Structure formats: structure tokens, C-alpha cells
Short mmCIF file of C-alpha atoms and ligand atoms in Angstrom, two decimals:
data_model
loop_
_atom_site.label_atom_id
_atom_site.label_comp_id
_atom_site.label_asym_id
_atom_site.label_seq_id
_atom_site.Cartn_x
_atom_site.Cartn_y
_atom_site.Cartn_z
CA UNK A 279 0.00 0.00 0.00
CA UNK A 280 1.45 3.41 -0.90
CA UNK A 281 1.59 6.39 1.47
CA UNK A 282 -1.26 8.26 -0.23
CA UNK A 283 -3.54 5.22 0.07
CA UNK A 284 -2.61 4.84 3.74
CA UNK A 285 -3.21 8.57 4.45
CA UNK A 286 -6.54 8.36 2.62
CA UNK A 287 -7.59 5.41 4.79
CA UNK A 288 -6.68 7.35 7.94
CA UNK A 289 -8.62 10.41 6.80
CA UNK A 290 -11.69 8.39 5.81
CA UNK A 291 -11.67 6.56 9.15
CA UNK A 292 -12.52 9.87 10.83
CA UNK A 293 -15.66 10.41 8.72
CA UNK A 294 -16.54 12.01 5.39
CA UNK A 295 -13.96 14.24 3.76
CA UNK A 296 -14.06 16.19 0.49
CA UNK A 297 -11.75 15.60 -2.47
CA UNK A 298 -10.17 19.08 -2.30
CA UNK A 299 -9.68 18.74 1.46
CA UNK A 300 -8.04 15.35 1.01
CA UNK A 301 -5.83 16.67 -1.79
CA UNK A 302 -4.63 19.54 0.36
CA UNK A 303 -4.22 17.39 3.53
CA UNK A 304 -2.26 14.74 1.65
CA UNK A 305 -0.34 17.20 -0.52
CA UNK A 306 -1.36 15.51 -3.77
CA UNK A 307 -3.54 16.39 -6.75
CA UNK A 308 -7.30 15.75 -6.78
CA UNK A 309 -6.68 13.28 -9.60
CA UNK A 310 -4.32 11.35 -7.30
CA UNK A 311 -6.98 11.27 -4.57
CA UNK A 312 -9.52 9.98 -7.08
CA UNK A 313 -7.10 7.28 -8.23
CA UNK A 314 -6.63 6.06 -4.65
CA UNK A 315 -10.39 6.11 -4.01
CA UNK A 316 -10.80 3.92 -7.12
CA UNK A 317 -8.06 1.64 -5.77
CA UNK A 318 -9.98 1.20 -2.52
CA UNK A 319 -13.12 0.37 -4.50
CA UNK A 320 -11.16 -2.28 -6.37
CA UNK A 321 -10.17 -3.77 -3.00
CA UNK A 322 -13.87 -4.10 -2.16
CA UNK A 323 -14.50 -0.88 -0.22
CA UNK A 324 -17.78 0.86 -0.91
CA UNK A 325 -16.78 4.54 -1.07
CA UNK A 326 -19.71 6.88 -1.62
CA UNK A 327 -19.56 10.53 -2.62
CA UNK A 328 -22.09 12.80 -0.90
CA UNK A 329 -22.46 16.48 -0.02
CA UNK A 330 -19.88 16.06 2.79
CA UNK A 331 -17.40 14.40 0.47
CA UNK A 332 -16.18 10.85 0.32
CA UNK A 333 -17.30 8.37 2.98
CA UNK A 334 -16.81 4.65 3.50
CA UNK A 335 -20.15 2.83 3.42
CA UNK A 336 -18.78 -0.68 3.78
CA UNK A 337 -15.46 -2.47 4.21
CA UNK A 338 -14.51 -5.84 2.67
CA UNK A 339 -14.36 -8.84 5.00
CA UNK A 340 -10.55 -9.10 4.69
CA UNK A 341 -7.53 -7.58 3.01
CA UNK A 342 -4.68 -5.19 3.82
CA UNK A 343 -6.74 -2.01 3.62
CA UNK A 344 -9.63 -3.63 5.53
CA UNK A 345 -7.29 -4.47 8.43
CA UNK A 346 -5.61 -1.05 8.41
CA UNK A 347 -8.88 0.89 8.14
CA UNK A 348 -9.54 2.23 11.65
CA UNK A 349 -6.74 0.10 13.18
CA UNK A 350 -5.75 1.57 16.53
CA UNK A 351 -2.18 0.26 16.51
CA UNK A 352 0.90 1.50 14.61
CA UNK A 353 1.21 -1.35 12.11
CA UNK A 354 1.34 -1.30 8.33
CA UNK A 355 -0.35 -4.37 6.87
CA UNK A 356 0.96 -6.34 3.90
CA UNK A 357 -1.70 -8.71 2.56
CA UNK A 358 -1.30 -11.72 0.26
CA UNK A 359 -3.93 -14.13 -1.01
CA UNK A 360 -1.43 -16.95 -0.62
CA UNK A 361 2.08 -17.28 0.80
CA UNK A 362 4.21 -20.23 1.84
CA UNK A 363 4.52 -18.73 5.35
CA UNK A 364 3.83 -15.24 6.69
CA UNK A 365 6.77 -15.69 9.09
CA UNK A 366 9.10 -16.29 6.13
CA UNK A 367 7.84 -13.18 4.35
CA UNK A 368 8.26 -11.17 7.58
CA UNK A 369 11.87 -12.41 7.78
CA UNK A 370 12.49 -10.98 4.31
CA UNK A 371 11.06 -7.65 5.45
CA UNK A 372 13.27 -7.79 8.57
CA UNK A 373 16.31 -8.27 6.33
CA UNK A 374 15.21 -5.14 4.43
CA UNK A 375 15.23 -3.19 7.70
CA UNK A 376 11.45 -2.85 8.11
CA UNK A 377 9.57 -2.78 11.43
CA UNK A 378 6.01 -2.54 12.71
CA UNK A 379 4.65 -4.45 9.74
CA UNK A 380 2.07 -7.22 9.86
CA UNK A 381 2.19 -9.78 7.06
CA UNK A 382 -1.19 -11.40 6.48
CA UNK A 383 -2.21 -14.20 4.13
CA UNK A 384 -5.58 -15.77 3.36
CA UNK A 385 -3.86 -19.16 3.01
CA UNK A 386 -0.39 -20.53 3.64
CA UNK A 387 1.06 -23.37 1.61
CA UNK A 388 4.00 -24.03 3.96
CA UNK A 389 2.76 -22.84 7.36
CA UNK A 390 5.13 -23.73 10.19
CA UNK A 391 4.61 -24.64 13.84
CA UNK A 392 7.29 -24.88 16.48
CA UNK A 393 10.19 -27.35 16.01
CA UNK A 394 9.59 -27.48 12.22
CA UNK A 395 6.13 -28.97 12.62
CA UNK A 396 3.53 -28.34 9.97
CA UNK A 397 0.77 -25.79 10.49
CA UNK A 398 -2.35 -26.37 8.39
CA UNK A 399 -3.39 -23.01 6.96
CA UNK A 400 -6.35 -23.31 4.59
CA UNK A 401 -8.05 -20.27 3.05
CA UNK A 402 -10.38 -18.63 5.60
CA UNK A 403 -8.00 -18.57 8.57
CA UNK A 404 -6.17 -15.68 10.17
CA UNK A 405 -2.47 -16.27 9.43
CA UNK A 406 -0.45 -13.24 10.43
CA UNK A 407 3.09 -12.32 11.47
CA UNK A 408 3.97 -9.15 13.36
CA UNK A 409 7.49 -7.81 12.77
CA UNK A 410 8.73 -5.50 15.54
CA UNK A 411 12.06 -4.33 16.94
CA UNK A 412 11.51 -4.16 20.70
CA UNK A 413 14.22 -2.39 22.67
CA UNK A 414 14.66 -5.36 24.98
CA UNK A 415 17.25 -8.05 25.65
CA UNK A 416 16.59 -11.38 23.85
CA UNK A 417 15.80 -13.08 27.18
CA UNK A 418 12.58 -11.03 27.30
CA UNK A 419 11.32 -12.29 23.92
CA UNK A 420 9.08 -15.05 25.39
CA UNK A 421 6.93 -12.29 26.90
CA UNK A 422 5.92 -11.29 23.39
CA UNK A 423 4.80 -14.85 22.66
CA UNK A 424 2.66 -14.84 25.80
CA UNK A 425 1.27 -11.42 24.86
CA UNK A 426 0.22 -12.76 21.46
CA UNK A 427 -1.60 -15.68 23.08
CA UNK A 428 -3.40 -13.27 25.43
CA UNK A 429 -4.27 -10.96 22.52
CA UNK A 430 -5.78 -13.79 20.47
CA UNK A 431 -7.66 -15.12 23.51
CA UNK A 432 -9.16 -11.67 24.08
CA UNK A 433 -10.16 -11.37 20.42
CA UNK A 434 -11.77 -14.84 20.57
CA UNK A 435 -13.66 -13.95 23.73
CA UNK A 436 -14.74 -10.75 21.98
CA UNK A 437 -16.62 -12.85 19.40
CA UNK A 438 -18.18 -15.03 22.09
CA UNK A 439 -15.75 -17.97 22.18
CA UNK A 440 -14.80 -19.30 25.60
CA UNK A 441 -11.06 -19.42 24.86
CA UNK A 442 -8.17 -19.83 27.27
CA UNK A 443 -4.43 -20.46 27.08
CA UNK A 444 -2.58 -23.74 27.47
CA UNK A 445 1.06 -23.11 28.39
CA UNK A 446 2.99 -21.70 26.74
CA UNK A 447 0.93 -20.27 23.90
CA UNK A 448 -1.83 -22.52 22.58
CA UNK A 449 -5.24 -20.90 22.52
CA UNK A 450 -7.77 -23.57 23.36
CA UNK A 451 -11.52 -24.08 23.57
CA UNK A 452 -11.83 -26.85 26.13
CA UNK A 453 -9.34 -29.46 24.84
CA UNK A 454 -9.34 -28.34 21.21
CA UNK A 455 -6.70 -26.05 19.72
CA UNK A 456 -8.00 -22.85 18.15
CA UNK A 457 -4.72 -20.99 17.62
CA UNK A 458 -0.96 -21.24 17.97
CA UNK A 459 1.96 -18.81 18.11
CA UNK A 460 5.41 -19.14 16.55
CA UNK A 461 7.99 -16.55 17.60
CA UNK A 462 11.31 -16.12 15.83
CA UNK A 463 14.00 -13.55 16.45
CA UNK A 464 17.48 -12.37 15.80
CA UNK A 465 19.57 -10.43 18.24
CA UNK A 466 22.78 -9.89 20.08
CA UNK A 467 23.48 -10.72 23.72
CA UNK A 468 21.88 -7.55 25.04
CA UNK A 469 19.45 -6.49 22.37
CA UNK A 470 16.80 -7.93 20.08
CA UNK A 471 17.42 -6.96 16.46
CA UNK A 472 14.05 -8.13 15.13
CA UNK A 473 11.23 -10.20 16.51
CA UNK A 474 8.52 -11.93 14.49
CA UNK A 475 5.44 -13.19 16.27
CA UNK A 476 3.40 -15.42 13.97
CA UNK A 477 -0.15 -16.24 14.97
CA UNK A 478 -2.36 -18.80 13.34
CA UNK A 479 -6.06 -18.68 14.19
CA UNK A 480 -8.50 -21.20 12.73
CA UNK A 481 -11.15 -18.65 11.89
CA UNK A 482 -13.59 -19.32 9.03
CA UNK A 483 -12.45 -22.87 8.33
CA UNK A 484 -14.08 -26.27 8.71
CA UNK A 485 -12.51 -28.46 11.39
CA UNK A 486 -12.54 -31.23 8.72
CA UNK A 487 -9.71 -29.41 6.96
CA UNK A 488 -7.66 -29.28 10.19
CA UNK A 489 -5.78 -31.95 12.15
CA UNK A 490 -7.64 -33.96 14.80
CA UNK A 491 -7.90 -32.05 18.05
CA UNK A 492 -8.34 -28.65 16.37
CA UNK A 493 -11.34 -26.34 16.43
CA UNK A 494 -12.21 -23.13 14.62
CA UNK A 495 -14.22 -19.97 15.22
CA UNK A 496 -16.63 -21.23 12.53
CA UNK A 497 -17.20 -24.44 14.51
CA UNK A 498 -17.66 -22.57 17.79
CA UNK A 499 -19.71 -19.50 16.85
CA UNK A 500 -19.95 -19.30 13.06
CA UNK A 501 -17.94 -17.13 10.67
CA UNK A 502 -16.43 -13.86 11.85
CA UNK A 503 -15.28 -10.72 10.06
CA UNK A 504 -11.57 -11.49 9.99
CA UNK A 505 -10.42 -7.88 9.57
CA UNK A 506 -12.22 -6.93 12.80
CA UNK A 507 -10.93 -10.01 14.59
CA UNK A 508 -7.33 -9.28 13.57
CA UNK A 509 -7.72 -5.59 14.48
CA UNK A 510 -8.83 -6.57 17.98
CA UNK A 511 -5.91 -8.96 18.36
CA UNK A 512 -3.36 -6.45 17.03
CA UNK A 513 -4.66 -3.66 19.27
CA UNK A 514 -4.53 -5.93 22.32
CA UNK A 515 -1.01 -7.08 21.37
CA UNK A 516 0.15 -3.47 20.99
CA UNK A 517 -1.37 -2.47 24.35
CA UNK A 518 0.12 -5.48 26.16
CA UNK A 519 3.62 -5.09 24.75
CA UNK A 520 3.62 -1.37 25.62
CA UNK A 521 3.81 -2.49 29.27
CA UNK A 522 5.92 -5.68 29.36
CA UNK A 523 5.81 -5.82 33.18
CA UNK A 524 2.06 -6.46 33.04
CA UNK A 525 2.16 -9.30 30.48
CA UNK A 526 2.66 -12.19 32.92
CA UNK A 527 -0.34 -11.13 35.00
CA UNK A 528 -2.48 -10.80 31.87
CA UNK A 529 -1.35 -14.28 30.82
CA UNK A 530 -2.22 -15.72 34.26
CA UNK A 531 -5.72 -14.23 33.99
CA UNK A 532 -6.35 -15.98 30.67
CA UNK A 533 -4.58 -19.28 31.40
CA UNK A 534 -6.27 -22.66 31.74
CA UNK A 535 -3.05 -24.42 32.78
CA UNK A 536 -2.52 -22.99 36.27
CA UNK A 537 -3.84 -25.28 38.97
CA UNK A 538 -4.14 -28.19 36.50
CA UNK A 539 -2.37 -31.54 36.53
CA UNK A 540 -0.01 -31.48 33.58
CA UNK A 541 2.42 -33.65 31.68
CA UNK A 542 5.14 -31.61 30.00
CA UNK A 543 7.56 -33.01 27.46
CA UNK A 544 10.73 -30.96 27.73
CA UNK A 545 13.96 -31.27 25.75
CA UNK A 546 15.49 -33.01 28.80
CA UNK A 547 12.65 -35.30 29.84
CA UNK A 548 9.05 -35.55 30.98
CA UNK A 549 7.67 -33.68 33.98
CA UNK A 550 4.34 -34.58 35.54
CA UNK A 551 2.64 -32.73 38.35
CA UNK A 552 0.51 -29.74 39.15
CA UNK A 553 1.13 -26.44 37.35
CA UNK A 554 1.46 -23.92 40.16
CA UNK A 555 2.76 -20.79 38.47
CA UNK A 556 4.38 -18.98 35.61
CA UNK A 557 7.60 -17.02 36.08
CA UNK A 558 9.52 -14.47 34.03
CA UNK A 559 9.94 -14.66 31.11
CA UNK A 560 7.26 -17.31 30.69
CA UNK A 561 8.57 -20.41 32.46
CA UNK A 562 6.06 -22.87 33.89
CA UNK A 563 6.46 -23.96 37.51
CA UNK A 564 5.30 -27.52 38.16
CA UNK A 565 5.01 -29.14 41.56
CA UNK A 566 6.03 -32.71 40.89
CA UNK A 567 4.32 -35.63 42.52
CA UNK A 568 7.52 -37.58 43.02
CA UNK A 569 11.04 -36.24 43.16
CA UNK A 570 12.45 -38.93 40.84
CA UNK A 571 10.80 -39.63 37.51
CA UNK A 572 12.26 -39.45 34.02
CA UNK A 573 13.31 -35.84 34.32
CA UNK A 574 17.08 -35.43 34.56
CA UNK A 575 16.91 -32.08 36.31
CA UNK A 576 18.65 -29.67 33.94
CA UNK A 577 16.13 -26.94 34.64
CA UNK A 578 16.01 -25.21 38.01
CA UNK A 579 14.59 -27.43 40.73
CA UNK A 580 13.87 -26.52 44.32
CA UNK A 581 12.15 -29.02 46.56
CA UNK A 582 9.35 -30.60 44.53
CA UNK A 583 9.15 -27.63 42.14
CA UNK A 584 10.47 -27.75 38.60
CA UNK A 585 10.81 -24.66 36.41
CA UNK A 586 10.32 -25.44 32.73
CA UNK A 587 11.38 -23.02 30.02
CA UNK A 588 10.26 -24.92 26.91
CA UNK A 589 8.14 -27.92 26.14
CA UNK A 590 4.82 -29.36 25.04
CA UNK A 591 2.20 -29.39 27.75
CA UNK A 592 -0.77 -31.71 28.10
CA UNK A 593 -3.57 -31.06 30.58
CA UNK A 594 -4.34 -34.26 32.52
CA UNK A 595 -7.63 -35.18 34.14
CA UNK A 596 -7.80 -34.41 37.84
CA UNK A 597 -7.13 -37.51 39.99
C1 BT5 B 653 2.14 -23.75 16.91
O1 BT5 B 653 3.09 -24.74 16.81
O2 BT5 B 653 1.10 -23.85 17.50
C2 BT5 B 653 2.52 -22.48 16.16
C3 BT5 B 653 1.64 -22.22 14.97
C4 BT5 B 653 1.97 -20.90 14.32
C5 BT5 B 653 1.28 -20.72 13.01
C6 BT5 B 653 1.45 -19.32 12.47
S1 BT5 B 653 0.40 -19.00 11.12
C7 BT5 B 653 1.22 -17.53 10.77
C8 BT5 B 653 2.70 -17.80 10.99
N1 BT5 B 653 3.32 -18.34 9.79
C9 BT5 B 653 3.76 -19.59 9.98
O3 BT5 B 653 4.33 -20.29 9.10
N2 BT5 B 653 3.49 -19.98 11.24
C10 BT5 B 653 2.85 -18.93 12.01
P1 BT5 B 653 3.05 -26.09 17.64
O4 BT5 B 653 2.75 -25.80 19.07
O5 BT5 B 653 4.34 -26.75 17.30
O6 BT5 B 653 1.83 -26.90 17.05
C11 BT5 B 653 1.94 -27.58 15.82
C12 BT5 B 653 1.04 -28.80 15.88
O7 BT5 B 653 -0.33 -28.38 15.93
C13 BT5 B 653 1.13 -29.68 14.66
O8 BT5 B 653 2.12 -30.67 14.83
C14 BT5 B 653 -0.26 -30.31 14.54
O9 BT5 B 653 -0.37 -31.40 15.41
C15 BT5 B 653 -1.15 -29.21 15.12
N3 BT5 B 653 -1.73 -28.36 14.07
C16 BT5 B 653 -1.31 -28.12 12.81
N4 BT5 B 653 -2.09 -27.25 12.18
C17 BT5 B 653 -3.05 -26.91 13.07
C18 BT5 B 653 -4.16 -26.02 13.02
N5 BT5 B 653 -4.44 -25.27 11.95
N6 BT5 B 653 -4.94 -25.94 14.14
C19 BT5 B 653 -4.68 -26.65 15.25
N7 BT5 B 653 -3.64 -27.50 15.35
C20 BT5 B 653 -2.83 -27.62 14.27
#
């Protein structure tokens, strides 16, 4: 999207505005304004001309301009009908020096989960990657992953879905997975260079086209307007990351894992017990039922408590 188109979207978001006013505000000719208005119409916007000037009568369900229109967060949106992976495209933009960009695709042909797993991304989902350059040390990066899970959970609750988070960052409805987060970054010892938080939300997709154990917004509450859903999530993410000290508490409020019996597969073994807390920068604290077990104790352990920094967590039935 070019700068004139973006400025036009901002101006129209505040209500009707005349062609001459737009031309003077944007510092372009009236013909250039008209060209951008036509461009918006081609993207599916209904732009009407009345006595007060141009006004937006309706916005398309999805697309770059639809997500940016009225977005209350400082992100530019790059939209694609299809991409291998929005995280991969965001990495290219990072290499070009960009920041505060969200890459969005209607479908992904090579969507990735953690540890090189596949992420099914049929048309109709919300597949998006946020590229930022937080002024933080790399050790703080997991907070951004937690913030993304909270943001998506809030957006899901906003459309009436009873979502909550399974540690570290799966958004669940009961035992079914609605969304996942994949964070990638590059940095030096003391400073993040770029951070990409990729979120995949099964929005307007049939669970039949997803792996077993997955659910979608369509299955839970019916189809949603994806541009509004993503706007809510992006605004929440921006608000949460503006105050990193508050992210853990926000995560705790939305978590289903705390207080549950869990089985966590970590890189150094399996831990079973009761999840009793989450600690900076996102580590799970599990009270183990027996001090022995398969776990070889590389992570911090004090008494019966084990602190786990990475792993796959399963919620067990209460005994
Ligand atoms: C995740 O990995 O949950 C992170 C998913 C991140 C996807 C987003 S989409 C936008 C951006 N671009 C990308 O290429 N990726 C990010 P993990 O916790 O490892 O879960 C992966 C596992 O979830 C898979 O092994 C499957 O079992 C399951 N799975 C795959 N696709 C799924 C889906 N659409 N819904 C629910 N579960 C799925």
C-alpha cells in the first residue's frame, strides 16, 4: 500500500472528507486522490460521494486495507492471497530493515509450527506475522509470545468464544486447539534486532480441513469478520507489549493451565505434576508428585518444584 492510500484510509476513518480537502491534507492532486479512491473500491470498499465528500459505506471482509482501516495500533499491513509462510515473508522484510509491519495471508502453503512442525493453513484462517524491533534483551522475547496468546484469547472472547491459554501459547476451547503462536528472532546478547510473532487462528475454516484435536471460530460461533478479529488482536497485542511488566499477569488471567495436573515433554525429559505458576519470562512452575521420575533435572529445581522453560504441555484429568 502506498503512502497516499494509507493517508486516505486514515482520513476516511474519521468520517466524510471532500476531495479538495483530502488533496490539500495529503499534498497531492485531486486526480491522485480519485485514483486512490478507485483503488480502494477495487479492493472491495464501498466509497460513496455525498455532499460532505467521500465516505466509507462498507469495508470488505478481509484484506490489507480492511485491516488497516480504523486500526488503533501502529502497524502497516501487507496482505497476500497466498504465501508459503507469513513468518518467512516477515523475515524478508526484517532483512530489508522494516519494522512494525504485519504480514497477512488468506492461506499458507508451507505454514510452520514450532520445532519445524507443519501448520495447516487453509483459506479462511487468520495467518499473520507481526514484525517489531523491541528495545529489549533477547531473554525477554518469550513475553511477546505470551502477549500474542493473550491478545488472540481476548479477540476470541470478543466474538463469544470461551477461549483460554494452554502453556505456553496454545489458545484452546476446552481441549481443542483454536490458535498457535510461533515466535522467531534475531539479536545480540543484550538487544533484540528483530522479533517476528506469527499467529495462526482457525477462523472461518471447517474443522474437517484441520488436524484432529483442532477447532475453529466457525465451529464454535460461526464465521467472523476477519479484519475486525485481527484488528482486535493487534490492538490488544500493541497495548500489552507497551507495558511488558504487566504481560505475565495478563497471561495468568487468561490461562487454563494454572492449577491443573499437567504432563510436560521438555527437551530433557518428561515432567508430571501440578502447574502452580508462571515465572519471568514465561517459564512454567510444576510441583512434581515424586522427586524422581524421568526428568534429569537440567532446569532449576527446588524441593518438589520444577521450572520449565520450553516444552509441550498436556492437561491431565484431575485424579
Ligand atoms: C504452533 O506450533 O502452535 C505455532 C503455529 C503458528 C502458526 C502461524 S500462522 C502464521 C505464521 N506463519 C507460519 O508459518 N506460522 C505462524 P506447535 O505448538 O508446534 O503446534 C503444531 C502442531 O499443531 C502440529 O504438529 C499439529 O499437530 C497441530 N496443528 C497443525 N495445524 C493446526 C491447526 N491449523 N490448528 C490446530 N492444530 C494444528
